[in-house]
Coordinates of C-alpha atoms and ligand atoms in Angstrom, one line a residue:
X1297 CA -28.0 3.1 6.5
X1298 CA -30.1 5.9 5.1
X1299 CA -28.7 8.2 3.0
X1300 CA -30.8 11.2 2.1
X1301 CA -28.5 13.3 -0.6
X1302 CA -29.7 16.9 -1.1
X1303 CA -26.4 18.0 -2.8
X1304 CA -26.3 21.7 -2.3
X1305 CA -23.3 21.8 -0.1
X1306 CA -20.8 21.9 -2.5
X1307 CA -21.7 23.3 -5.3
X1308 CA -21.5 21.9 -8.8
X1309 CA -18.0 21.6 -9.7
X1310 CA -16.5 22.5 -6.1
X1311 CA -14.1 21.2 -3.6
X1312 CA -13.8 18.8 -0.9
X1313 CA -10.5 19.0 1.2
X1314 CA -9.8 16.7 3.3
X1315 CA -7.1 17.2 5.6
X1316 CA -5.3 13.5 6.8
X1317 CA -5.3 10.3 4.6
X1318 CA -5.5 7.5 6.8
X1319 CA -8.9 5.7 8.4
X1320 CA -11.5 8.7 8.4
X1321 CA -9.7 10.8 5.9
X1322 CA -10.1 8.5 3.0
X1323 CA -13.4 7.3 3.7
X1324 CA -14.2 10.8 3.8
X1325 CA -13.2 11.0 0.3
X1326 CA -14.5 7.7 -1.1
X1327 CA -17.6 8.1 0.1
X1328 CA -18.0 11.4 -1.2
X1329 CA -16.7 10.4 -4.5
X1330 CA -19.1 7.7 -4.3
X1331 CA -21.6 10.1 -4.6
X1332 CA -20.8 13.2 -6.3
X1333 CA -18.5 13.1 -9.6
X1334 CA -18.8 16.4 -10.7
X1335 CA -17.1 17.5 -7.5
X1336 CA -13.3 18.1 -7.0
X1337 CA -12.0 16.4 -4.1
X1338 CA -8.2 16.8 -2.9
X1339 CA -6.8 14.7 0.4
X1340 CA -3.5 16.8 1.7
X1341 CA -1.7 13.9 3.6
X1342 CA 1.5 15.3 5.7
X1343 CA 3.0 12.1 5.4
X1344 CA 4.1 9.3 2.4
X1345 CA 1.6 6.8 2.9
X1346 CA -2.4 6.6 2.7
X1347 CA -5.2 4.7 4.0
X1348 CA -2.2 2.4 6.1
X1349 CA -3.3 -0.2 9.1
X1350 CA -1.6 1.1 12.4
X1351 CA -3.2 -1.6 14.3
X1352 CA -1.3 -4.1 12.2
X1353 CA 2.1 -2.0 13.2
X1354 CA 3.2 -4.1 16.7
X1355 CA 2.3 -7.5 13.6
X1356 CA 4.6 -5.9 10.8
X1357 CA 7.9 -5.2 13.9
X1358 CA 7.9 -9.2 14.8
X1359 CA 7.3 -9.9 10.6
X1360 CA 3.8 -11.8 11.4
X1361 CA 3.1 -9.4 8.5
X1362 CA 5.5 -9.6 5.9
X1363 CA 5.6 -6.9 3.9
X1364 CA 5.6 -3.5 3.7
X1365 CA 2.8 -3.0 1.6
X1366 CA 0.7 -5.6 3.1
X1367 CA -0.2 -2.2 5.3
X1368 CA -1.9 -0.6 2.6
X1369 CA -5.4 -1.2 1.9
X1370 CA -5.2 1.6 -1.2
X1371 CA -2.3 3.3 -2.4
X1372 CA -2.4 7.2 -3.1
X1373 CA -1.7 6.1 -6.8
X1374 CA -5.1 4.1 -6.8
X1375 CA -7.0 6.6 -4.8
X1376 CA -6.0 9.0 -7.9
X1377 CA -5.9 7.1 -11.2
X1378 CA -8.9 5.0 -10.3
X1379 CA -11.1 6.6 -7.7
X1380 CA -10.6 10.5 -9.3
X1381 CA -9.4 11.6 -5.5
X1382 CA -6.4 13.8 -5.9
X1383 CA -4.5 12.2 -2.9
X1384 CA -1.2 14.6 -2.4
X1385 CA 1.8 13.4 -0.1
X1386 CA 4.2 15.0 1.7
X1387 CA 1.8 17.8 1.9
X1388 CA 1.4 19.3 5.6
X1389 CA -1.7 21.6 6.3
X1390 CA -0.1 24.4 8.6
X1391 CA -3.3 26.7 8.6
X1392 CA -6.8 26.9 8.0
X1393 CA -8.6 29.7 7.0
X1394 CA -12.6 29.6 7.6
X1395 CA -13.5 33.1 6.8
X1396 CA -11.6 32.5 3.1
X1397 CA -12.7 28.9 3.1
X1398 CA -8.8 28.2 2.5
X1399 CA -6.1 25.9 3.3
X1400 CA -2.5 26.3 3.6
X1401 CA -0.3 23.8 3.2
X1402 CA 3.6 23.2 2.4
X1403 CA 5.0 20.7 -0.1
X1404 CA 7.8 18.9 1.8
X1405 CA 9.9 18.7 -1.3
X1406 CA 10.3 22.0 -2.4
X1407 CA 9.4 23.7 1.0
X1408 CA 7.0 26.0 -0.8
X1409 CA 3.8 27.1 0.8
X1410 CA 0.5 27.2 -1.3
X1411 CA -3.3 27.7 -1.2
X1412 CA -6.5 25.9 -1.7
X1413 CA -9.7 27.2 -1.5
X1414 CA -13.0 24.6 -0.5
X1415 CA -16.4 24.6 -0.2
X1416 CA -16.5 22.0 2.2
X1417 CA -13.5 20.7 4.8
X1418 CA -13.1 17.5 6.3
X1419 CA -10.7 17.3 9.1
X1420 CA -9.7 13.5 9.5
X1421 CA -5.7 14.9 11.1
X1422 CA -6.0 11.9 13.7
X1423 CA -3.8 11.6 16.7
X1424 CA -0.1 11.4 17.8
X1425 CA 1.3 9.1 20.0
X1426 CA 2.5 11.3 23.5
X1427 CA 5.6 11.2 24.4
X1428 CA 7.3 11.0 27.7
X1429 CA 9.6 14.3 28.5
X1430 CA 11.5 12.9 31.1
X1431 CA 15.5 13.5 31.2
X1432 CA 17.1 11.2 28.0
X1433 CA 13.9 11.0 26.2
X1434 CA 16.3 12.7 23.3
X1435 CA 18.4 9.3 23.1
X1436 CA 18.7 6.9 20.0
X1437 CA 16.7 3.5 20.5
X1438 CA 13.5 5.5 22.1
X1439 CA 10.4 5.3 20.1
X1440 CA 6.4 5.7 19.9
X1441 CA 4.9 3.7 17.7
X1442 CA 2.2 5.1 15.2
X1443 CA 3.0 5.0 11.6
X1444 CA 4.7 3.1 9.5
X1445 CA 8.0 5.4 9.5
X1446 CA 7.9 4.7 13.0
X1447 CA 7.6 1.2 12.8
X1448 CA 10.6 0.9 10.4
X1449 CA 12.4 2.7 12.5
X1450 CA 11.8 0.0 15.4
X1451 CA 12.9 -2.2 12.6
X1452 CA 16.0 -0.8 12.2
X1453 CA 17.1 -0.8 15.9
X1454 CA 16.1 -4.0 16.6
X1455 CA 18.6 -4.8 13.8
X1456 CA 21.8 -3.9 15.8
X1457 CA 23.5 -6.7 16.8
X1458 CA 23.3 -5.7 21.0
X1459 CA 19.7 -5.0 21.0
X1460 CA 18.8 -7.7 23.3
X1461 CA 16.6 -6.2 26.1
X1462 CA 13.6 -4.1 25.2
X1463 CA 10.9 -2.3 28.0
X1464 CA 7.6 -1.3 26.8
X1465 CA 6.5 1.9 28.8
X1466 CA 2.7 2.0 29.2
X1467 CA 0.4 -1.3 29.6
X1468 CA -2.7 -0.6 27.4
X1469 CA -3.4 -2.8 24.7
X1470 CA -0.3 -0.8 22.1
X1471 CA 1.9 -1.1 24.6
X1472 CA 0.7 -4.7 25.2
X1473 CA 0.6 -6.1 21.6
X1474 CA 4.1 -4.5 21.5
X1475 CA 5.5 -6.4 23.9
X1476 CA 4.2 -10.0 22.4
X1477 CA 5.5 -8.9 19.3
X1478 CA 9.4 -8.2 20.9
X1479 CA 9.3 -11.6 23.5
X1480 CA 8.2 -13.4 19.4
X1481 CA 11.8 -11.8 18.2
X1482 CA 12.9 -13.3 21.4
X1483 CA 14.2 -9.8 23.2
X1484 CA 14.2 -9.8 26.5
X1485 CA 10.6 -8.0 27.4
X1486 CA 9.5 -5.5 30.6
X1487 CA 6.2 -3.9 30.8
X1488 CA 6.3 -0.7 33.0
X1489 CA 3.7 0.8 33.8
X1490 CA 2.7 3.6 36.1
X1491 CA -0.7 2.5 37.5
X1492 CA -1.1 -0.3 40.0
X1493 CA -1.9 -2.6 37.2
X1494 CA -1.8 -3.7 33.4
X1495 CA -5.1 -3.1 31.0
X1496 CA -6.8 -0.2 33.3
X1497 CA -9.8 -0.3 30.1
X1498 CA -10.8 -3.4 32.1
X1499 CA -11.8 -4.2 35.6
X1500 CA -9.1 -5.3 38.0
X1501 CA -9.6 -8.6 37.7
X1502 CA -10.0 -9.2 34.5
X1503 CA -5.9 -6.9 34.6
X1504 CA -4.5 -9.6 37.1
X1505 CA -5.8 -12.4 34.5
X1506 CA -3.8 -10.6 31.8
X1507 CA -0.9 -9.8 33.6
X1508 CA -0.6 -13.5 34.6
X1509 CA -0.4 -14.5 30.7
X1510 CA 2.5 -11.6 30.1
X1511 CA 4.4 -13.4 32.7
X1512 CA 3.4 -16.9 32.0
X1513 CA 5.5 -16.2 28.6
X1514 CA 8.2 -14.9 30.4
X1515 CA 7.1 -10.9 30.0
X1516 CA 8.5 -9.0 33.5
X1517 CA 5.9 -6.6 34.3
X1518 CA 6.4 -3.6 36.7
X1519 CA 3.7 -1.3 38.2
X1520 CA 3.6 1.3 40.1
X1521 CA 6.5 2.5 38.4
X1522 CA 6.4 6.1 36.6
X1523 CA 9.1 6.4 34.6
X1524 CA 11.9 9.4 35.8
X1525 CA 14.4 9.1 33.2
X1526 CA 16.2 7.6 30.7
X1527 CA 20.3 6.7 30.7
X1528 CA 22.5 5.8 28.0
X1529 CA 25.6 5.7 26.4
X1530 CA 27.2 6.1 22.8
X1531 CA 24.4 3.5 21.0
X1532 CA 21.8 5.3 22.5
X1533 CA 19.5 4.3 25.9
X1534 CA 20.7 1.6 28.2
X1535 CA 18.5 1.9 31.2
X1536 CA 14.9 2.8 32.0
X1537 CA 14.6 4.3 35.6
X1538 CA 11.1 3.8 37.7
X1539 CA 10.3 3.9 40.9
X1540 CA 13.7 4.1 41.8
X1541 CA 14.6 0.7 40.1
X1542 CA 17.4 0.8 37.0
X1543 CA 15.9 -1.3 34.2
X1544 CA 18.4 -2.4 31.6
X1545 CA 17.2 -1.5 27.9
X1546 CA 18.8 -1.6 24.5
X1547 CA 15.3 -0.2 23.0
X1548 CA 12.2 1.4 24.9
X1549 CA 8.8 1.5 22.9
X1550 CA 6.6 4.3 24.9
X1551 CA 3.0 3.7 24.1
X1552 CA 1.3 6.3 27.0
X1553 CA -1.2 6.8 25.0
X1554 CA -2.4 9.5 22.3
X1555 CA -3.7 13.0 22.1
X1556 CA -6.2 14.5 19.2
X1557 CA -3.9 16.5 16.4
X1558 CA -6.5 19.5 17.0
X1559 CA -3.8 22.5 16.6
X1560 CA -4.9 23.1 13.2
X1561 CA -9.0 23.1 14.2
X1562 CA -7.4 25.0 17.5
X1563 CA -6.1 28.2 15.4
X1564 CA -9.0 28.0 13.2
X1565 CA -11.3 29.3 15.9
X1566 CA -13.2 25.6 16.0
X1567 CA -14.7 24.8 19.1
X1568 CA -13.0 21.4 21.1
X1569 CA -14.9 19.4 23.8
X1570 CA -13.7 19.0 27.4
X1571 CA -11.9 15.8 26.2
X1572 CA -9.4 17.9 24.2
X1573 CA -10.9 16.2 20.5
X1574 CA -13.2 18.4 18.6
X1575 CA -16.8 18.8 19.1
X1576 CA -19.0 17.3 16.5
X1577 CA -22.5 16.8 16.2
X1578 CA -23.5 13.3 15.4
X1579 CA -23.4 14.3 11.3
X1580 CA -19.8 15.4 12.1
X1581 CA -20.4 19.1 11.9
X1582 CA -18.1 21.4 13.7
X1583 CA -19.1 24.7 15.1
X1584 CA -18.2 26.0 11.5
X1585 CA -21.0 24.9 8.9
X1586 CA -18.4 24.1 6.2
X1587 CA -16.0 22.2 8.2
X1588 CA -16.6 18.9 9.1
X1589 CA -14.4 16.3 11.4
X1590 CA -14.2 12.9 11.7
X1591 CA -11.7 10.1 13.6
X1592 CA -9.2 10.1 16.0
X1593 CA -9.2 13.9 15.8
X1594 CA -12.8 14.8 16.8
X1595 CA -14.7 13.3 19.9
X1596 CA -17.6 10.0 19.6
X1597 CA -20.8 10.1 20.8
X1598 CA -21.4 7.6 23.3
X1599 CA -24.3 5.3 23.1
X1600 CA -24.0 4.0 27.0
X1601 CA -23.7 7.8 28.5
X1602 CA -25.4 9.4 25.8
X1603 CA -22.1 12.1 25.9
X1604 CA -19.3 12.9 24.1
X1605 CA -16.8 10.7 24.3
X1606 CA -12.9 10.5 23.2
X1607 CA -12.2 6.8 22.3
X1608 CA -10.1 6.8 19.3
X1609 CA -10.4 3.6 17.4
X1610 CA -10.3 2.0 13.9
X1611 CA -13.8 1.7 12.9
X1612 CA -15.2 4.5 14.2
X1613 CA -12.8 6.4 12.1
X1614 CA -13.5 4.3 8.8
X1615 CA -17.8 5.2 9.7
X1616 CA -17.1 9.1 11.2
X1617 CA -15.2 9.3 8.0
X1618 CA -17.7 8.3 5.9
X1619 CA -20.5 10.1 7.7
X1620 CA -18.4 13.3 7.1
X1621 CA -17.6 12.4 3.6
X1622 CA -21.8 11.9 3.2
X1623 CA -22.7 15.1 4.9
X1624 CA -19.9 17.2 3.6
X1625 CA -21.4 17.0 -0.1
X1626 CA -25.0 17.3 0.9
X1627 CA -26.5 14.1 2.1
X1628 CA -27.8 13.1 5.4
X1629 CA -26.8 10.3 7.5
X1630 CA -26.2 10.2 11.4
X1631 CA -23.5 8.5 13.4
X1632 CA -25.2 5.9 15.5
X1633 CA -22.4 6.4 18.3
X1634 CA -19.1 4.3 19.8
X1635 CA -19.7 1.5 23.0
X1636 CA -15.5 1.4 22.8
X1637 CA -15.6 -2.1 21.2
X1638 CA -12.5 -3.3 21.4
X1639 CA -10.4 -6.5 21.2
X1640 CA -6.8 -7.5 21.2
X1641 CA -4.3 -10.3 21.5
X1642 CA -2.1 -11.1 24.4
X1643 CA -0.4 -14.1 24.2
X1644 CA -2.6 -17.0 24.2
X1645 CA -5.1 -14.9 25.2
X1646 CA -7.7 -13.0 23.5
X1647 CA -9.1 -9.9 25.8
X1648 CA -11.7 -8.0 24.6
X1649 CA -14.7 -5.1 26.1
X1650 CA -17.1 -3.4 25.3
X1651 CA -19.5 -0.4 27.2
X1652 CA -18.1 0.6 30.7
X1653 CA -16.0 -1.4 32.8
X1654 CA -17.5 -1.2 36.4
X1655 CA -15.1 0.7 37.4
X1656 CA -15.8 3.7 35.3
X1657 CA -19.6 3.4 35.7
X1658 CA -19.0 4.1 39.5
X1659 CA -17.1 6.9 38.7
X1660 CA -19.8 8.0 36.3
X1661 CA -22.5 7.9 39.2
X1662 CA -24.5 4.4 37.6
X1663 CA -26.1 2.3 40.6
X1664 CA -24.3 -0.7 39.2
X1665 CA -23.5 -4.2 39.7
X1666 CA -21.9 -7.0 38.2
X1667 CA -21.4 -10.4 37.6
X1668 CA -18.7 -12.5 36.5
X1669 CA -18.2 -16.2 35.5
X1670 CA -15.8 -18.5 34.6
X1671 CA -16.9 -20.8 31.8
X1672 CA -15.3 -22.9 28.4
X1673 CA -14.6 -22.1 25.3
X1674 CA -15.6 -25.7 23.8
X1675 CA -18.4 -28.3 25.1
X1676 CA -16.6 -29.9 28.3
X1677 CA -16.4 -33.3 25.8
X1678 CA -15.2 -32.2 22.9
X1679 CA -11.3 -31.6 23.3
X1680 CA -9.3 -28.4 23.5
X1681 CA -11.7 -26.4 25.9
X1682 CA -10.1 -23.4 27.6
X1683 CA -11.3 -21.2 30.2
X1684 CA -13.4 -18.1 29.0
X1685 CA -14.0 -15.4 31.6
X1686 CA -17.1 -12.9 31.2
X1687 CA -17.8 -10.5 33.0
X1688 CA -21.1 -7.9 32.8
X1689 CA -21.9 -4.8 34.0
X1690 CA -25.7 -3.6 34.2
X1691 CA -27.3 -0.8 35.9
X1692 CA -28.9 -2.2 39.6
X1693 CA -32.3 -1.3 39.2
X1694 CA -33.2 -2.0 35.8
X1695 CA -31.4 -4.5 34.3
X1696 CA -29.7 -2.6 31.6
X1697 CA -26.6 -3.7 30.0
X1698 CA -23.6 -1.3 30.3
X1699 CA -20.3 -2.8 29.4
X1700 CA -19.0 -6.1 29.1
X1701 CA -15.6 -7.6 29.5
X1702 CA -14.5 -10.9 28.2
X1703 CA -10.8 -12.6 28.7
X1704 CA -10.2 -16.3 27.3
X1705 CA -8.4 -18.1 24.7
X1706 CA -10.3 -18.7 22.1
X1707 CA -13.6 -17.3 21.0
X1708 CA -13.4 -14.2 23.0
X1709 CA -12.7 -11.4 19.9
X1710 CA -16.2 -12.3 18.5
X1711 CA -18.2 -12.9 21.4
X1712 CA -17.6 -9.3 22.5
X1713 CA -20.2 -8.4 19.5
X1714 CA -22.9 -10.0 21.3
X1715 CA -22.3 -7.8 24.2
X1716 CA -21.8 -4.9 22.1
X1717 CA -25.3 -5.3 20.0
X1718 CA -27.8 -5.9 23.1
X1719 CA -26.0 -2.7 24.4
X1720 CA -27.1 -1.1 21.1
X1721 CA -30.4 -2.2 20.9
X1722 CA -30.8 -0.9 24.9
X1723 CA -31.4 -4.9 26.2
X1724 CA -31.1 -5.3 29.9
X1725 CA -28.7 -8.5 31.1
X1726 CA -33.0 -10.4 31.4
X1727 CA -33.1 -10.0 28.1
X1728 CA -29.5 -11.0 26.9
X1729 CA -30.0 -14.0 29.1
X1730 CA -32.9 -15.8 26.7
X1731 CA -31.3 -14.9 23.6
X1732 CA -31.4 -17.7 21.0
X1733 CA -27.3 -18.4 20.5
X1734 CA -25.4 -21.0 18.7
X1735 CA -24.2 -24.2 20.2
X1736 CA -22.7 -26.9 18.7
X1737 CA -19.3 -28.5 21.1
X1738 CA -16.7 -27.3 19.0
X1739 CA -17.9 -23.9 19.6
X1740 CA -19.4 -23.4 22.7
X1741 CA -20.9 -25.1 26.0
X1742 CA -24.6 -25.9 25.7
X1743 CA -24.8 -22.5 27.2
X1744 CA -23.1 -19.7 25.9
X1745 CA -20.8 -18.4 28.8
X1746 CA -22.5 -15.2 27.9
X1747 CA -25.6 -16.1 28.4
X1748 CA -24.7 -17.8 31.8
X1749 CA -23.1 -14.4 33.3
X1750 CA -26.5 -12.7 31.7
X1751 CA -28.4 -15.1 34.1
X1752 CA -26.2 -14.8 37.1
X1753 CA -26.4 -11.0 36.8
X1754 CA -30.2 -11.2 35.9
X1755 CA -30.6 -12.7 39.4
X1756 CA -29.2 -10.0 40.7
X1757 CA -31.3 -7.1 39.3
X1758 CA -33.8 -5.0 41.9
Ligands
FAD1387 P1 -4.8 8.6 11.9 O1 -4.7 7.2 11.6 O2 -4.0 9.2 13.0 O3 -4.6 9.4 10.5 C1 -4.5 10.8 10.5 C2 -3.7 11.2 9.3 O4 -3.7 12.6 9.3 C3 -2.2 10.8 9.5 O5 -1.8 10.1 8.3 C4 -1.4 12.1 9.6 O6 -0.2 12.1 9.0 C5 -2.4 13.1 8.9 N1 -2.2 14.5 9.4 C6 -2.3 14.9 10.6 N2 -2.1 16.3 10.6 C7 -2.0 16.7 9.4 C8 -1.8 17.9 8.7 N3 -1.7 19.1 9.4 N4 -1.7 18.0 7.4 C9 -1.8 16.8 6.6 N5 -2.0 15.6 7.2 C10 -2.1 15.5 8.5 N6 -7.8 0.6 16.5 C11 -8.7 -0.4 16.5 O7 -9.9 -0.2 16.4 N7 -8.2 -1.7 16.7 C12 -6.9 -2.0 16.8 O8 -6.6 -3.2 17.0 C13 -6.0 -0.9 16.8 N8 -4.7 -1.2 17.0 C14 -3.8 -0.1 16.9 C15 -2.4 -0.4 17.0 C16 -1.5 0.6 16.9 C17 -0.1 0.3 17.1 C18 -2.0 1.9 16.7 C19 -1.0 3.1 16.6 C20 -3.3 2.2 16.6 C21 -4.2 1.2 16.7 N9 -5.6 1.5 16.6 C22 -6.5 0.4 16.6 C23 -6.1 2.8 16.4 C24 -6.4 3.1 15.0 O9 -5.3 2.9 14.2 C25 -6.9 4.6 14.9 O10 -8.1 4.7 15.6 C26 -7.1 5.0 13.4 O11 -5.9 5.0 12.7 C27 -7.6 6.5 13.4 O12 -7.7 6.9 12.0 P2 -7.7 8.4 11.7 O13 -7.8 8.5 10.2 O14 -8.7 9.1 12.5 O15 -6.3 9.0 12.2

């Protein structure tokens, strides 16, 4: 990527805040490091813990990763003593200041408030798991599931010697991963969710395949079912109520989703998109030219609409982050936009998308079809093929790719990329069709199942 560094945003010897330590907040900060030393650069982090892996959380509750630290890439004692980032903990940002280019924020320790003036902000704050504020959310064994304190936490419960029956409100893929994690300590596991079916980032059928594997390993799964309350006694909840039905639960994980942590950019005058995040340009700028955003917190361009988007994933933070971290001290670079690539782990299966599902599309106005095949993972002789189900969406008229969705048990996670680079590079389903891919029979049938839904959808364009 091209980095053009002018370095006269921050000048010699000034200061680079960044507010939120995780994904986008400490790339922010590396990168900037990276290239300016002269500059000061503090990270305010409300929490005990930096640069963590909250997409390894639903792993480190069923012990598939061991340890504790294992969720740290780099410790706030590393960013400090070998990067030169001041990385402070326990160190909550209640209010920024634009017109002072200040910061407020309170040390948790001594409950003291203090100031810190910058030439350049980076807001990296993230997002917070929602909650559901029905009657007996308040009761012990009820949790969301977004940092590590909240993992522990899980942890803890799941301890007790009664905690036998767990429900997992909310059937994305948090909620999902959750729930394999719970039937692997061998709770007794139900999915409720409140739409008609599991997985609504993919296309109905692609849901039915996935909800088959939750219940193939013994996962009850409920739909239609919005939760009205929650009943317990003395050791906290006992029964989840949906759609009428009384569902017996010694712990509930709610994963309903996540909203943008914007209150901070909201009482600092800066301007938020209609999706609630922040409005950037693609250099991360936000309607203030000294304060930039970056993450879960701020919105994504999209490179299938062309719009801003809100899909708040991984990677997009660790590049935002960095992009802001660039920018903020004076250099140039662009972010080249979000398709929503995505993949996760249910079961035996790996499920994975990228682009629009059809669904959306339609409700975006495309002319669209589809086309979707059922192929093998493996060359029909070589043992231990499994079904792999693709499934793309291009525009009618043209040809061009728009999403992609793929469900199967092995070789799903990566294949995704494929479908996720021709919709980068603008390629139509005629030309992801005659792409030169691999094959060799412990890998793939002779043709790639992505190329065979490419040509049955290529037959299908005009
Ligand atoms: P966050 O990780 O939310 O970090 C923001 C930080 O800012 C937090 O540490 C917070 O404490 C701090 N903060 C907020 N407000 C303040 C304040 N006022 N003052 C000081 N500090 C503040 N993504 C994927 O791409 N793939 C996955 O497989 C995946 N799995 C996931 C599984 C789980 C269980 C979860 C919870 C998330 C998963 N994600 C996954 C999403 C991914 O973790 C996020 O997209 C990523 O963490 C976003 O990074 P961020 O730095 O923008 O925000």
């Amino acid at each position: 990527m091209e980095v053009t560094v002018a370095l006269q945003a921050i000048p010699e010897n000034g200061r680079l805040v960044v507010v939120g330590g995780d994904a986008a907040g400490m790339s922010a900060a590396s990168r900037a490091r990276r290239l300016r030393s002269d500059i000061d650069i503090v990270v305010l982090e409300r929490g005990y813990d930096v640069s963590y892996s909250a997409c390894s959380l639903p792993y480190y509750i069923q012990g598939v990763v061991e340890h504790r630290d294992d969720l740290i890439a780099v410790g706030a004692d590393e960013f400090r003593d070998a990067r030169g980032i001041d990385a402070r903990l326990g160190t909550p940002v209640v209010a920024v200041e634009p017109r002072g280019r200040r910061v407020v924020y309170a040390t948790i320790e001594d409950e003291t408030t203090h100031e810190l003036a910058y030439d350049a902000l980076v807001l990296a704050t993230g997002a917070s798991a929602v909650s559901l504020p029905v009657p007996g959310s308040e009761l012990d064994g009820i949790f969301t599931l977004r940092t590590i304190p909240d993992a522990d936490e899980i942890k803890l419960r799941l301890k007790q010697d009664h905690v036998l029956r767990a429900v997992v409100v909310g059937g994305g893929y948090i909620g999902l991963e959750t729930a394999e994690a719970l039937a692997g300590l061998d709770l007794d596991v139900t999915v409720v969710e409140m739409a008609p079916r599991v997985m609504t980032t993919y296309d109905e059928e692609l849901s039915e395949i996935i909800r088959a594997e939750l219940e193939r390993n013994g996962v009850s799964v409920v739909t239609n079912a919005a939760v009205e309350s929650f009943e317990g006694d003395a050791r906290g909840v006992t029964h989840v109520v949906a759609a009428g039905e009384r569902i017996e639960a010694d712990v509930v994980i709610v994963g309903v989703g996540v909203r943008p942590n914007v209150e901070l950019a909201g009482t600092a005058g800066l301007e938020l998109g209609e999706s609630g995040a922040i409005r950037v340009d693609r250099h991360q700028r936000t309607s203030d030219d000294h304060i930039f955003a970056a993450g879960d917190c701020a919105e994504h361009y999209h490179v299938v609409t062309g719009a801003p988007a809100w899909i708040p994933l991984g990677q997009t933070a660790n590049k935002q982050g960095r992009i802001a971290g660039t920018n903020a001290v004076g250099g140039s670079e662009r972010f080249g936009g979000t398709a929503g690539t995505n993949a996760s782990k249910v079961f035996g299966l790996e499920v994975a998308g990228t682009g629009l599902t059809e669904t959306v599309a339609r409700q975006r106005g495309y002319d669209c079809s589809s086309a979707m095949i059922e192929s093998r993972s493996r060359s029909g002789a070589y043992p231990g093929a499994k079904p792999l189900f693709v499934k793309l969406v291009f525009e009618t008229g043209s040809g061009r790719i728009l999403g992609g969705q793929l469900v199967g048990a092995e070789g799903v996670a990566k294949r995704v990329d494929s479908v996720a680079t021709a919709i980068f590079a603008g390629m139509t389903v005629q030309e992801l069709a005659v792409v030169d891919m691999s094959y060799a029979p412990p890998f793939s049938p002779v043709w790639d199942p992505v190329l065979i839904a490419a040509s049955q959808a290529a037959k299908k364009v005009g």
